[in-house]
XYZ file of C-alpha atoms in Angstrom:
780
model
C 17.452 -10.967 0.567
C 14.728 -10.506 -2.022
C 12.743 -13.605 -1.109
C 10.039 -13.237 -3.755
C 12.586 -12.876 -6.550
C 14.660 -15.768 -5.249
C 11.607 -18.011 -5.357
C 10.857 -16.901 -8.922
C 14.428 -17.702 -9.964
C 14.435 -21.211 -8.507
C 13.671 -24.360 -10.428
C 11.069 -26.809 -9.156
C 13.842 -29.190 -8.144
C 15.660 -26.462 -6.202
C 12.494 -25.532 -4.339
C 11.882 -29.147 -3.442
C 15.463 -29.551 -2.203
C 14.911 -26.799 0.378
C 12.143 -28.824 2.005
C 14.603 -31.226 3.653
C 17.917 -30.808 5.421
C 21.266 -30.797 3.668
C 22.676 -33.028 6.426
C 21.972 -33.721 10.075
C 22.064 -30.104 11.263
C 21.987 -27.783 8.221
C 19.382 -26.564 5.791
C 20.101 -26.728 2.081
C 22.138 -24.022 0.321
C 21.656 -23.100 -3.347
C 24.761 -21.339 -4.605
C 23.223 -20.507 -7.974
C 20.755 -18.070 -6.422
C 23.016 -16.963 -3.573
C 21.207 -18.877 -0.806
C 23.253 -19.879 2.243
C 22.591 -22.706 4.658
C 21.807 -22.216 8.342
C 22.624 -24.512 11.230
C 20.201 -25.747 13.869
C 21.303 -27.379 17.104
C 19.924 -29.263 20.074
C 20.021 -27.500 23.376
C 16.888 -26.518 25.309
C 19.080 -25.762 28.365
C 22.520 -25.584 26.777
C 24.120 -25.687 23.348
C 24.773 -29.182 21.988
C 26.487 -28.111 18.796
C 28.236 -30.900 16.930
C 31.094 -29.819 14.695
C 31.315 -33.082 12.788
C 28.801 -35.863 12.274
C 30.479 -39.179 11.629
C 27.406 -41.405 11.277
C 23.795 -41.220 10.186
C 22.445 -41.339 13.760
C 23.917 -37.978 14.741
C 26.188 -39.462 17.384
C 29.217 -37.269 17.813
C 30.913 -35.274 20.517
C 29.547 -31.780 20.973
C 31.441 -28.588 21.713
C 32.187 -27.475 25.244
C 29.258 -25.370 26.417
C 27.432 -24.119 29.505
C 24.930 -26.552 30.998
C 22.076 -24.592 32.569
C 19.468 -26.195 34.841
C 17.036 -28.359 32.894
C 13.530 -27.267 31.966
C 12.024 -28.986 35.009
C 14.294 -26.872 37.220
C 13.587 -23.661 35.299
C 9.852 -24.090 35.818
C 10.373 -24.549 39.563
C 11.766 -21.026 39.655
C 8.343 -19.591 38.696
C 10.452 -16.647 37.515
C 9.732 -15.287 34.034
C 12.532 -12.705 34.224
C 15.163 -15.252 35.218
C 14.138 -17.648 32.448
C 14.229 -14.745 30.005
C 17.807 -14.069 31.144
C 18.747 -17.694 30.427
C 17.230 -17.306 26.958
C 19.341 -14.204 26.360
C 22.479 -16.086 27.385
C 21.747 -18.998 25.052
C 21.007 -16.551 22.249
C 24.449 -15.026 22.735
C 26.034 -18.467 22.655
C 24.238 -19.317 19.415
C 25.424 -16.082 17.819
C 29.000 -16.900 18.804
C 28.749 -20.466 17.474
C 26.962 -19.676 14.168
C 23.814 -21.534 15.200
C 20.666 -19.999 13.730
C 17.970 -22.014 15.540
C 18.063 -23.547 19.001
C 15.896 -26.679 19.076
C 13.760 -25.967 22.115
C 12.104 -25.415 24.446
C 10.090 -28.561 25.070
C 6.746 -27.725 26.651
C 4.839 -31.009 26.577
C 2.675 -31.711 29.597
C 3.809 -34.060 32.338
C 0.852 -36.373 31.970
C 2.538 -39.037 34.086
C 5.476 -38.791 36.501
C 6.858 -41.845 34.691
C 7.603 -39.931 31.492
C 11.248 -40.578 30.674
C 11.775 -37.108 29.254
C 9.952 -35.160 31.959
C 13.175 -33.451 33.040
C 13.181 -31.747 29.642
C 9.649 -30.359 30.054
C 8.311 -27.663 32.329
C 5.172 -28.667 34.148
C 1.931 -30.557 34.543
C 0.143 -27.207 34.254
C -0.336 -25.627 30.792
C -0.485 -22.033 32.052
C 2.843 -22.301 33.876
C 4.486 -24.136 30.964
C 3.224 -21.524 28.514
C 4.433 -18.579 30.571
C 7.885 -20.034 31.226
C 8.148 -21.151 27.600
C 7.248 -17.701 26.287
C 9.857 -16.087 28.552
C 12.515 -18.476 27.259
C 11.596 -17.999 23.587
C 11.505 -14.205 23.888
C 14.880 -14.276 25.623
C 16.551 -16.294 22.881
C 14.891 -14.510 19.970
C 15.788 -11.065 21.294
C 19.308 -12.066 20.239
C 18.068 -12.701 16.675
C 18.316 -16.453 17.098
C 15.354 -18.672 16.382
C 13.788 -21.294 18.631
C 11.900 -24.467 17.798
C 8.957 -25.026 20.112
C 8.499 -28.778 20.611
C 7.083 -31.415 20.461
C 3.777 -30.519 18.799
C 1.626 -32.197 20.099
C 0.285 -34.682 22.703
C 3.767 -36.197 22.974
C 3.854 -37.331 26.587
C 5.812 -40.563 26.684
C 8.892 -42.231 25.259
C 7.438 -45.720 24.889
C 6.657 -46.272 21.176
C 6.938 -42.520 20.737
C 7.524 -42.793 16.979
C 4.300 -44.612 16.141
C 1.855 -44.686 19.058
C -1.395 -42.800 18.561
C -2.456 -40.430 21.325
C -6.218 -40.963 21.482
C -7.533 -37.751 23.009
C -10.720 -35.705 22.709
C -10.682 -32.127 21.463
C -11.574 -30.523 24.789
C -8.669 -32.263 26.508
C -6.342 -31.320 23.660
C -7.363 -27.676 23.806
C -7.381 -27.225 27.582
C -4.321 -29.293 28.492
C -2.081 -30.324 25.613
C -2.326 -27.345 23.235
C -2.689 -24.437 25.663
C 1.027 -24.041 26.450
C 1.865 -24.026 22.721
C -0.860 -21.456 22.122
C 0.467 -19.145 24.829
C 4.014 -19.273 23.485
C 2.905 -18.699 19.893
C 0.774 -15.698 20.819
C 3.258 -14.161 23.272
C 6.567 -14.941 21.571
C 6.116 -16.131 17.935
C 8.883 -18.760 17.806
C 10.663 -18.949 14.461
C 9.849 -22.629 14.150
C 7.687 -25.341 15.676
C 8.753 -28.976 15.733
C 6.167 -31.675 15.077
C 6.213 -34.687 17.361
C 6.761 -38.275 16.285
C 3.456 -39.639 17.493
C 0.099 -39.856 15.828
C -2.887 -37.962 17.217
C -6.165 -39.844 16.917
C -4.608 -41.996 14.233
C -2.933 -39.266 12.166
C 0.747 -38.346 12.330
C 1.318 -34.856 13.716
C 3.220 -33.766 10.622
C 0.297 -34.831 8.394
C -2.383 -33.182 10.495
C -3.792 -30.247 8.550
C -6.293 -29.445 11.309
C -3.447 -29.101 13.789
C -0.936 -27.261 11.587
C -3.017 -25.147 9.243
C -6.304 -24.558 11.057
C -5.303 -24.389 14.720
C -1.666 -23.290 14.585
C -1.761 -20.864 11.684
C -5.359 -19.732 11.208
C -6.510 -19.612 14.839
C -3.279 -18.762 16.663
C -1.608 -16.687 13.941
C 1.687 -18.577 13.804
C 3.998 -16.978 11.208
C 7.023 -19.286 11.199
C 7.886 -22.640 9.692
C 7.005 -26.112 10.918
C 9.675 -28.813 10.899
C 9.708 -32.490 11.752
C 11.429 -34.043 14.655
C 14.429 -35.991 13.376
C 13.115 -38.953 11.384
C 9.438 -38.158 11.983
C 8.474 -37.876 8.313
C 5.922 -40.408 7.126
C 4.174 -39.302 3.913
C 5.997 -36.291 2.440
C 3.203 -35.192 0.105
C 0.485 -35.410 2.740
C 2.717 -33.493 5.149
C 3.405 -30.711 2.666
C -0.299 -30.195 2.042
C -0.955 -30.321 5.790
C 1.445 -27.432 6.475
C 4.718 -29.224 7.289
C 7.574 -27.204 5.760
C 10.958 -28.673 6.615
C 11.919 -32.326 6.954
C 14.940 -33.049 9.142
C 17.498 -34.426 8.752
C 18.402 -34.915 5.081
C 16.445 -37.449 3.053
C 19.220 -38.161 0.541
C 17.000 -36.550 -2.077
C 14.356 -39.266 -1.891
C 11.405 -37.283 -0.535
C 12.454 -34.240 -2.579
C 11.703 -36.324 -5.668
C 8.227 -37.063 -4.308
C 7.558 -33.324 -3.968
C 8.654 -32.681 -7.576
C 6.399 -35.464 -8.850
C 3.463 -34.269 -6.726
C 3.717 -30.739 -8.135
C 3.993 -32.078 -11.656
C 0.887 -34.260 -11.329
C -1.090 -31.620 -9.391
C -1.212 -33.417 -6.045
C 0.590 -30.424 -4.529
C 0.031 -26.949 -5.918
C 2.945 -24.689 -6.806
C 1.386 -22.117 -4.489
C 1.669 -24.542 -1.550
C 5.294 -25.293 -2.359
C 6.152 -21.613 -2.813
C 4.562 -20.789 0.545
C 6.689 -23.461 2.206
C 9.849 -22.228 0.500
C 9.054 -18.672 1.541
C 8.832 -19.708 5.192
C 12.201 -21.444 5.003
C 13.849 -18.515 3.239
C 12.402 -16.114 5.787
C 14.162 -17.995 8.606
C 17.452 -17.969 6.686
C 17.105 -14.249 5.965
C 16.257 -13.413 9.589
C 19.442 -15.060 10.750
C 21.859 -13.582 8.223
C 20.252 -10.130 8.317
C 20.911 -9.955 12.060
C 24.052 -12.021 12.417
C 26.621 -10.518 14.784
C 30.072 -10.732 13.265
C 32.815 -11.836 15.661
C 30.234 -12.523 18.353
C 31.500 -14.001 21.617
C 30.349 -14.657 25.157
C 31.837 -15.066 28.603
C 31.628 -18.736 29.613
C 32.439 -18.017 33.236
C 29.729 -15.348 33.452
C 27.226 -17.837 32.050
C 28.408 -20.399 34.606
C 27.590 -17.908 37.342
C 24.178 -17.348 35.755
C 23.620 -21.113 35.814
C 24.481 -21.032 39.522
C 22.007 -18.204 40.157
C 19.276 -20.088 38.317
C 19.988 -23.234 40.342
C 19.818 -21.195 43.562
C 16.399 -19.866 42.556
C 14.988 -23.159 41.265
C 15.797 -25.602 44.070
C 12.831 -26.561 46.235
C 13.115 -26.907 50.000
C 10.703 -29.765 50.722
C 11.307 -30.236 54.443
C 13.108 -28.304 57.162
C 12.688 -29.191 60.817
C 14.908 -26.296 61.866
C 18.125 -27.931 60.709
C 18.792 -25.580 57.794
C 20.643 -23.412 57.092
C 23.815 -25.030 58.365
C 26.598 -23.140 60.150
C 30.158 -23.070 58.816
C 31.379 -24.149 62.267
C 29.348 -27.360 62.302
C 31.087 -30.668 61.740
C 29.329 -32.047 58.683
C 29.617 -35.451 57.009
C 28.985 -35.115 53.281
C 27.860 -38.474 51.914
C 26.967 -39.734 48.475
C 28.651 -39.940 45.064
C 26.504 -37.075 43.747
C 28.380 -34.721 46.115
C 31.524 -35.513 44.181
C 30.036 -36.066 40.711
C 26.627 -34.379 40.625
C 23.948 -35.474 38.205
C 23.384 -32.165 36.447
C 21.206 -33.076 33.438
C 19.234 -35.769 31.704
C 20.244 -38.176 28.990
C 19.542 -37.946 25.271
C 19.495 -35.229 22.645
C 19.641 -32.447 25.252
C 22.829 -33.713 26.901
C 25.427 -30.931 27.115
C 29.222 -31.305 27.078
C 29.693 -28.959 30.028
C 32.942 -26.959 30.004
C 33.193 -27.546 33.743
C 31.084 -29.031 36.493
C 31.214 -27.583 39.989
C 30.485 -30.176 42.655
C 29.509 -29.653 46.269
C 32.928 -30.923 47.328
C 34.540 -28.335 45.057
C 32.529 -25.600 46.769
C 33.388 -26.962 50.259
C 37.113 -27.542 49.713
C 38.125 -24.697 52.047
C 35.876 -25.772 54.907
C 37.930 -27.771 57.467
C 34.793 -29.130 59.161
C 33.830 -31.327 56.220
C 34.396 -35.052 55.803
C 33.308 -36.974 52.696
C 32.344 -40.587 52.129
C 31.067 -41.962 48.840
C 28.385 -44.224 50.324
C 27.183 -45.785 47.048
C 28.023 -46.183 43.379
C 25.487 -44.155 41.413
C 25.084 -46.387 38.378
C 24.902 -49.633 40.339
C 21.850 -50.313 42.448
C 23.883 -52.571 44.702
C 24.727 -52.126 48.350
C 28.488 -51.890 48.820
C 28.963 -52.903 52.458
C 32.350 -51.206 52.712
C 31.097 -47.886 51.349
C 27.979 -48.136 53.523
C 29.850 -48.801 56.752
C 32.340 -45.994 56.060
C 29.467 -43.560 55.479
C 27.616 -44.628 58.633
C 30.768 -44.248 60.726
C 31.430 -40.756 59.366
C 27.825 -39.695 59.964
C 27.958 -40.942 63.557
C 31.021 -38.807 64.306
C 29.551 -35.627 62.750
C 27.053 -33.093 64.043
C 25.073 -33.226 60.793
C 24.966 -35.689 57.906
C 24.135 -34.361 54.427
C 23.365 -37.116 51.929
C 23.482 -36.332 48.213
C 21.153 -38.797 46.518
C 18.693 -39.134 43.654
C 18.202 -40.788 40.288
C 21.104 -41.971 38.106
C 21.094 -41.520 34.328
C 19.908 -45.088 33.843
C 16.662 -44.320 35.700
C 15.417 -41.460 33.484
C 16.361 -40.477 29.957
C 15.063 -39.756 26.513
C 14.183 -43.003 24.753
C 12.489 -44.906 27.581
C 9.939 -44.284 30.307
C 10.334 -45.055 33.973
C 8.603 -48.139 35.367
C 8.510 -46.964 38.993
C 9.076 -43.856 41.130
C 11.751 -45.352 43.384
C 15.286 -44.169 43.963
C 17.930 -46.913 43.829
C 17.403 -49.149 46.844
C 21.096 -48.842 47.687
C 20.542 -45.119 48.296
C 17.330 -45.637 50.297
C 19.163 -48.135 52.488
C 22.045 -45.705 52.970
C 19.665 -42.966 54.132
C 17.883 -45.283 56.580
C 21.113 -46.605 58.063
C 22.542 -43.138 58.564
C 19.334 -41.940 60.228
C 19.785 -44.718 62.818
C 23.039 -43.165 64.036
C 22.583 -39.496 63.139
C 19.268 -37.756 63.944
C 20.419 -34.575 62.202
C 20.253 -35.775 58.613
C 19.558 -33.742 55.459
C 18.970 -35.222 52.009
C 19.899 -33.264 48.871
C 18.154 -34.687 45.813
C 19.214 -34.825 42.161
C 16.190 -35.924 40.117
C 14.414 -34.800 36.988
C 10.962 -35.936 38.062
C 9.041 -37.052 41.175
C 10.328 -39.806 43.418
C 9.027 -41.658 46.449
C 10.660 -40.901 49.816
C 10.112 -43.832 52.208
C 12.571 -42.235 54.637
C 10.933 -38.774 54.681
C 9.755 -38.944 58.301
C 13.247 -39.962 59.477
C 15.214 -37.010 58.089
C 15.103 -33.401 59.245
C 15.577 -31.706 55.911
C 15.102 -32.338 52.192
C 16.433 -30.003 49.514
C 15.440 -30.921 45.955
C 17.885 -29.531 43.400
C 16.230 -31.314 40.478
C 18.789 -31.407 37.630
C 20.429 -28.091 38.338
C 23.073 -27.755 35.634
C 26.833 -27.539 35.780
C 26.874 -25.323 38.896
C 24.595 -27.669 40.838
C 27.141 -28.426 43.552
C 27.950 -24.794 44.235
C 24.225 -23.978 44.351
C 23.654 -26.800 46.835
C 26.256 -25.333 49.175
C 24.816 -21.830 48.735
C 21.424 -23.124 49.832
C 22.565 -25.468 52.600
C 24.566 -22.728 54.307
C 22.092 -19.898 53.766
C 24.129 -17.935 51.228
C 21.003 -18.263 49.118
C 17.455 -18.664 50.392
C 15.444 -21.475 48.719
C 12.626 -20.012 46.651
C 11.646 -22.706 44.136
C 8.170 -24.191 44.079
C 7.173 -27.528 42.613
C 5.910 -27.300 39.042
C 4.457 -30.785 39.412
C 2.769 -32.895 42.072
C 4.614 -35.614 43.978
C 2.168 -38.509 44.547
C 2.244 -40.814 47.553
C 2.248 -43.895 45.331
C 2.922 -44.578 41.675
C -0.593 -46.055 41.452
C -2.112 -42.700 42.448
C -1.183 -40.750 39.330
C -4.130 -39.994 37.020
C -2.858 -41.813 33.922
C -1.807 -44.956 35.797
C -4.305 -47.251 34.071
C -3.537 -45.877 30.594
C 0.202 -45.244 30.573
C 1.982 -46.018 28.317
C -0.940 -47.686 26.543
C -1.210 -50.657 24.250
C 0.976 -51.566 21.284
C -0.350 -48.876 18.928
C -2.500 -46.556 21.038
C -2.517 -44.694 24.312
C -5.911 -43.494 25.519
C -6.053 -40.255 27.480
C -9.060 -41.417 29.455
C -8.308 -39.147 32.402
C -9.187 -36.232 30.101
C -8.458 -32.796 31.527
C -7.672 -34.211 34.960
C -3.895 -34.482 35.091
C -1.622 -33.344 37.908
C -3.197 -31.297 40.661
C -6.453 -31.052 38.712
C -6.892 -34.782 39.332
C -5.672 -34.915 42.929
C -7.839 -31.937 43.893
C -10.950 -33.374 42.247
C -10.419 -36.678 44.017
C -9.480 -34.915 47.286
C -6.432 -37.190 47.463
C -3.495 -36.822 49.780
C -0.171 -36.288 48.023
C 3.451 -36.351 49.119
C 3.989 -32.744 48.035
C 1.422 -30.597 46.197
C 1.875 -28.526 43.066
C 3.313 -25.085 43.857
C 4.833 -26.214 47.169
C 8.181 -25.005 48.503
C 9.587 -23.736 51.805
C 11.874 -20.822 52.637
C 14.209 -19.758 55.428
C 11.823 -16.895 56.108
C 8.049 -16.508 56.386
C 5.552 -14.417 54.439
C 2.243 -12.800 55.278
C -0.454 -12.256 52.643
C -2.844 -9.376 53.325
C -5.148 -6.735 51.899
C -6.321 -8.735 48.890
C -8.356 -6.705 46.422
C -10.349 -7.544 43.370
C -10.165 -4.725 40.836
C -12.612 -4.552 37.933
C -12.251 -1.621 35.570
C -10.634 0.341 38.385
C -13.226 -0.495 41.041
C -11.980 -2.597 43.955
C -13.257 -4.520 46.960
C -10.793 -5.198 49.788
C -10.368 -8.335 51.856
C -10.904 -8.112 55.599
C -9.182 -11.398 56.378
C -6.438 -11.937 58.917
C -3.633 -13.649 57.040
C -1.658 -16.689 57.936
C 2.085 -17.028 58.086
C 3.870 -19.558 55.940
C 2.506 -23.077 56.240
C -0.774 -22.111 57.904
C -4.198 -21.977 56.383
C -6.362 -19.889 58.718
C -7.854 -16.449 58.934
C -9.541 -16.283 55.544
C -12.885 -14.568 55.096
C -14.789 -14.745 51.830
C -15.492 -11.101 51.059
C -18.474 -9.624 49.216
C -18.654 -10.490 45.544
C -18.004 -7.982 42.801
C -19.451 -8.424 39.320
C -17.638 -8.365 35.998
C -18.020 -9.323 32.373
C -15.476 -11.546 30.604
C -14.037 -8.659 28.569
C -13.591 -6.359 31.564
C -10.159 -5.505 32.923
C -9.883 -7.817 35.926
C -6.982 -7.664 38.374
C -6.127 -9.029 41.787
C -3.783 -7.218 44.125
C -2.330 -8.489 47.381
C 0.283 -7.287 49.853
C 3.135 -9.683 50.647
C 5.258 -9.055 53.750
C 8.483 -10.782 54.729
C 7.846 -11.538 58.407
C 11.156 -13.304 59.019
C 14.737 -12.304 59.736
C 16.357 -12.913 56.325
C 15.728 -11.752 52.791
C 13.678 -14.125 50.677
C 11.561 -14.632 47.581
C 7.958 -15.771 47.529
C 5.983 -17.195 44.603
C 2.451 -15.822 44.791
C 0.018 -18.107 42.971
C -3.452 -17.135 41.768
C -5.947 -19.955 41.251
C -9.483 -19.693 39.920
C -12.082 -22.000 41.461
C -14.626 -22.566 38.725
C -18.286 -21.685 38.926
C -20.788 -24.506 38.864
C -21.946 -25.320 35.345
C -23.147 -28.218 33.246
C -19.613 -29.259 32.261
C -17.278 -31.107 34.591
C -14.430 -28.749 35.442
C -11.371 -28.792 37.725
C -11.780 -27.571 41.269
C -9.202 -24.856 40.645
C -6.708 -23.855 37.969
C -3.552 -21.754 38.078
C -4.177 -18.549 36.130
C -1.315 -16.258 37.160
C 1.726 -16.064 39.421
C 4.474 -13.664 40.428
C 7.789 -13.985 42.232
C 8.588 -11.203 44.657
C 11.880 -10.420 46.467
C 11.562 -9.020 49.976
C 13.947 -7.838 52.649
C 13.055 -8.609 56.295
C 9.982 -6.595 57.268
C 9.445 -5.317 53.734
C 5.989 -5.276 52.103
C 5.244 -5.148 48.381
C 1.935 -5.052 46.532
C 1.586 -7.654 43.784
C -0.797 -7.089 40.883
C -2.031 -10.109 38.919
C -4.120 -9.901 35.738
C -6.961 -12.170 34.683
C -8.727 -12.362 31.337
C -11.701 -14.162 29.795
C -9.673 -17.348 29.309
C -9.011 -17.419 33.052
C -12.640 -18.409 33.562
C -13.243 -20.424 30.395
C -13.395 -24.036 29.375
C -13.369 -25.348 25.819
C -16.964 -26.034 24.791
C -17.401 -28.913 22.395
C -20.840 -27.554 21.585
C -19.516 -24.369 19.994
C -15.874 -25.484 19.461
C -14.682 -22.371 21.225
C -13.757 -21.106 24.670
C -16.676 -20.228 26.927
C -16.852 -18.609 30.378
C -20.139 -19.510 32.104
C -21.922 -16.956 34.235
C -21.645 -17.590 37.943
C -19.601 -17.047 41.089
C -15.879 -17.780 40.894
C -13.589 -17.932 43.885
C -10.088 -16.530 43.457
C -7.448 -18.100 45.673
C -4.225 -16.211 46.367
C -2.019 -19.061 47.499
C 1.447 -20.160 48.549
C 0.785 -23.535 46.914
C -2.168 -25.317 45.356
C -3.107 -26.468 48.862
C -2.108 -23.437 50.893
C -4.686 -20.718 50.280
C -3.864 -17.424 52.006
C -6.558 -15.054 50.692
C -9.921 -15.577 49.011
C -11.893 -13.294 46.767
C -15.203 -13.831 45.001
C -16.075 -12.645 41.512
C -19.486 -12.887 39.923
C -19.029 -13.227 36.185
C -21.944 -12.268 33.991
C -21.544 -13.442 30.427
C -24.136 -12.059 28.040
C -23.145 -14.685 25.521
C -25.194 -17.831 25.982
C -24.505 -21.236 24.614
C -26.941 -22.083 21.818
C -29.800 -24.315 22.858
C -32.010 -26.037 20.331
C -34.823 -28.289 21.456
C -35.074 -31.848 20.192
C -37.461 -34.674 20.985
C -35.011 -35.956 23.614
C -34.693 -32.562 25.365
C -36.047 -32.661 28.921
C -38.629 -30.315 30.384
C -35.972 -29.037 32.780
C -33.595 -28.273 29.880
C -36.267 -26.191 28.185
C -37.041 -24.207 31.310
C -33.361 -23.655 32.132
C -31.988 -22.806 28.684
C -34.719 -21.845 26.224
C -35.084 -18.170 25.442
C -38.876 -18.498 25.729
C -40.290 -21.740 27.220
C -43.942 -20.603 27.001
C -44.827 -22.981 24.108
C -43.962 -25.867 26.451
C -46.249 -24.394 29.124
C -49.098 -24.385 26.649
C -48.446 -27.960 25.541
C -48.209 -29.239 29.096
C -51.464 -27.566 30.024
C -53.143 -29.239 27.050
C -51.611 -32.616 27.939
C -52.420 -32.519 31.632
C -48.832 -33.603 32.317
C -47.764 -30.932 34.791
C -45.641 -30.884 37.912
C -48.287 -31.630 40.538
C -45.820 -33.442 42.772
C -45.973 -30.752 45.439
C -48.514 -32.863 47.256
C -47.301 -35.273 49.888
C -48.995 -38.258 48.241
C -46.852 -41.238 49.205
C -48.680 -43.908 47.242
C -45.348 -45.175 45.874
C -43.407 -44.749 49.081
C -42.174 -41.962 51.339
C -40.164 -40.431 48.518
C -43.056 -40.198 46.058
C -43.134 -36.394 45.915
C -39.388 -36.111 45.403
C -39.494 -38.856 42.774
C -42.282 -37.143 40.850
C -40.462 -33.826 40.808
C -37.328 -35.498 39.450
C -39.290 -37.467 36.863
C -41.035 -34.360 35.612
C -37.776 -32.439 35.298
C -36.020 -35.240 33.420
C -38.880 -36.286 31.165
C -37.944 -35.850 27.492
C -40.523 -34.150 25.308
C -41.156 -37.269 23.225
C -42.245 -39.152 26.378
C -44.923 -36.630 27.349
C -47.249 -38.297 24.870
C -47.227 -41.447 27.028
C -48.402 -39.568 30.127
C -50.848 -37.137 28.503
C -54.554 -37.057 27.805
C -55.831 -38.060 24.396
C -55.989 -34.379 23.462
C -52.228 -34.278 22.780
C -50.858 -35.469 19.438
C -47.396 -36.137 18.067
C -47.814 -33.097 15.822
C -48.416 -30.968 18.952
C -44.980 -31.980 20.218
C -43.367 -31.147 16.869
C -45.146 -27.781 16.739
C -43.972 -26.982 20.268
C -40.341 -27.804 19.402
C -40.493 -25.590 16.316
C -42.081 -22.725 18.268
C -39.400 -22.815 20.979
C -36.539 -22.993 18.471
C -37.917 -20.101 16.451
C -37.573 -17.924 19.556
C -33.940 -18.848 20.171
C -31.443 -16.046 19.478
């Protein structure tokens, strides 16, 4: 396709028509110039292609497809390669179904565990979300199918999602809510990015030129097109000038007319419109230039991939020696989810799965299994008959396995949760069974954190999350040891709903939601507050144990080894802080560590690298995840893991310079099995030659000048002239026992303009101004 010529040949009206959809799922075609339409489709974790739309809300049955584990499950895998494989599979499906762009992944932060759409997002941590998102996007786009990274940005709730304004400062935006998008853009270049519904600091995302043109395109180098979420358009002309290219779905020609008028009256330049049209045509050309004719895929093979992903994403939360089960054990399987598993969330991502494999399906050949329903999933009512039947079956068995969790009505797109509880009918069932059967295991189906009031009463908890259409088969694999649990939590489970960091400000008032917790969401908040949690970020057990040893910090090829004795899984002892090694932010910095499988079965361990920040003037998290790796080990096997760090690993976003800055100082590097299970420690001294600019003002303190000025000698001279010097070293206690300490603090904090009040009559106001000018002249 000769895109430049096609643009030249188009009329103004034809160009404008391309800026909105032709219908609910297609872009506009222009037969006169030979331009075809392309189809986009929902489906972050499966293909929700709709053959026919029969109403203007997009409600219609979708094609049979493969339902993979949801995004929340994928992130628990901590496995870039596996997520990449899922992306490849979905790319193949799109090729076979003539879908050009898959609308996903969603990478918004889990600001609150109450977010109704959290199952569709990856994590509370922007680094993890960005890495998993980039793996997914690269996997899909390798098949010459586009993705649409969403929802850009600060879209963290369903309540009033189409008009609420996310009131958030720039540092919080940059460090938490934009970082995952930035990583995916720079590592994977998605074909499209989807603007969110909400406003950001009073301005709709699709009208935000700072967000779309300056940050996304100029700073990050995004090359693709930006589209709206469905129905998110507000002011079409403002959006076009702000960098919004494609409005979806169709506007019945109404906003196209506004574009034509705006170009005619000069409100929008022809250059701006042509640039937008070029981006749209580029996406169309990329699809048709690489379209695979007669493409197909193996549904059953993709089902088995979904099962493998579920095996690798489930998180073993508790195991008091009860798991894995033996085939010979008499087991009571209880709970409707064993028969009809909850495999996905509700809303635009809901897949019409071609088949769903339940736990009962996978156990049909085992004669030692009995099944009782126990509860009705969509009714939070205790059915005494179902309850008594389940309790009787559990009493007669050697082990009771209860399949429980959240029904569709508890979490979905469109509304937020109001609590973290499971249905009380299920909690009651678990408690009653524990009274008669001490060997009880709970298998959970949930897309986000829940409370577990019965946790101390059961011997095992396996959290499947929403594990896709093979969830039941994966559950059996894991319960019976055919697969070894290796997922880790990509979010924190709090002890109480009231503990989560956004509790006081979620979901906000009628028109605004204030992100007053700032950068402290998820584990960043719980760590800073030193709060107990139900389960920490990065947590997950295995049927084997792992030893971490021989940690090394490598800077430009030079290394220092750890001498610590390393703990087995679940312990936290034997760590020695080793001598520091120095580096500069631009140096090649790596951490290596040996991981040994010390158990009797093969297993996979997620090695997590956290950076504990150096002390500086800004308030920073205690630690932040900066890399991770998943390693597969046979019993007794040892592998060396190498993890890279870069300047951003040590940086915060400075509002003073509106850029990332890594302060000089000592940083601790934690090689961990979870955010609260440190196995090895290393220390790095970072020396940054770049200094933050410091310019003296009348309100600057003496201490500020001495700490930050390039040359503080003009202040020395002024203080000598004034007689106001730090003479508090004496033990004069005329104002109490703390007089000396008080005087030292007062001197340090005294602003320059106040020195006049404590000086001799030799000092003038002009002396203070001259001193300020002299110090600033010597700043770099």
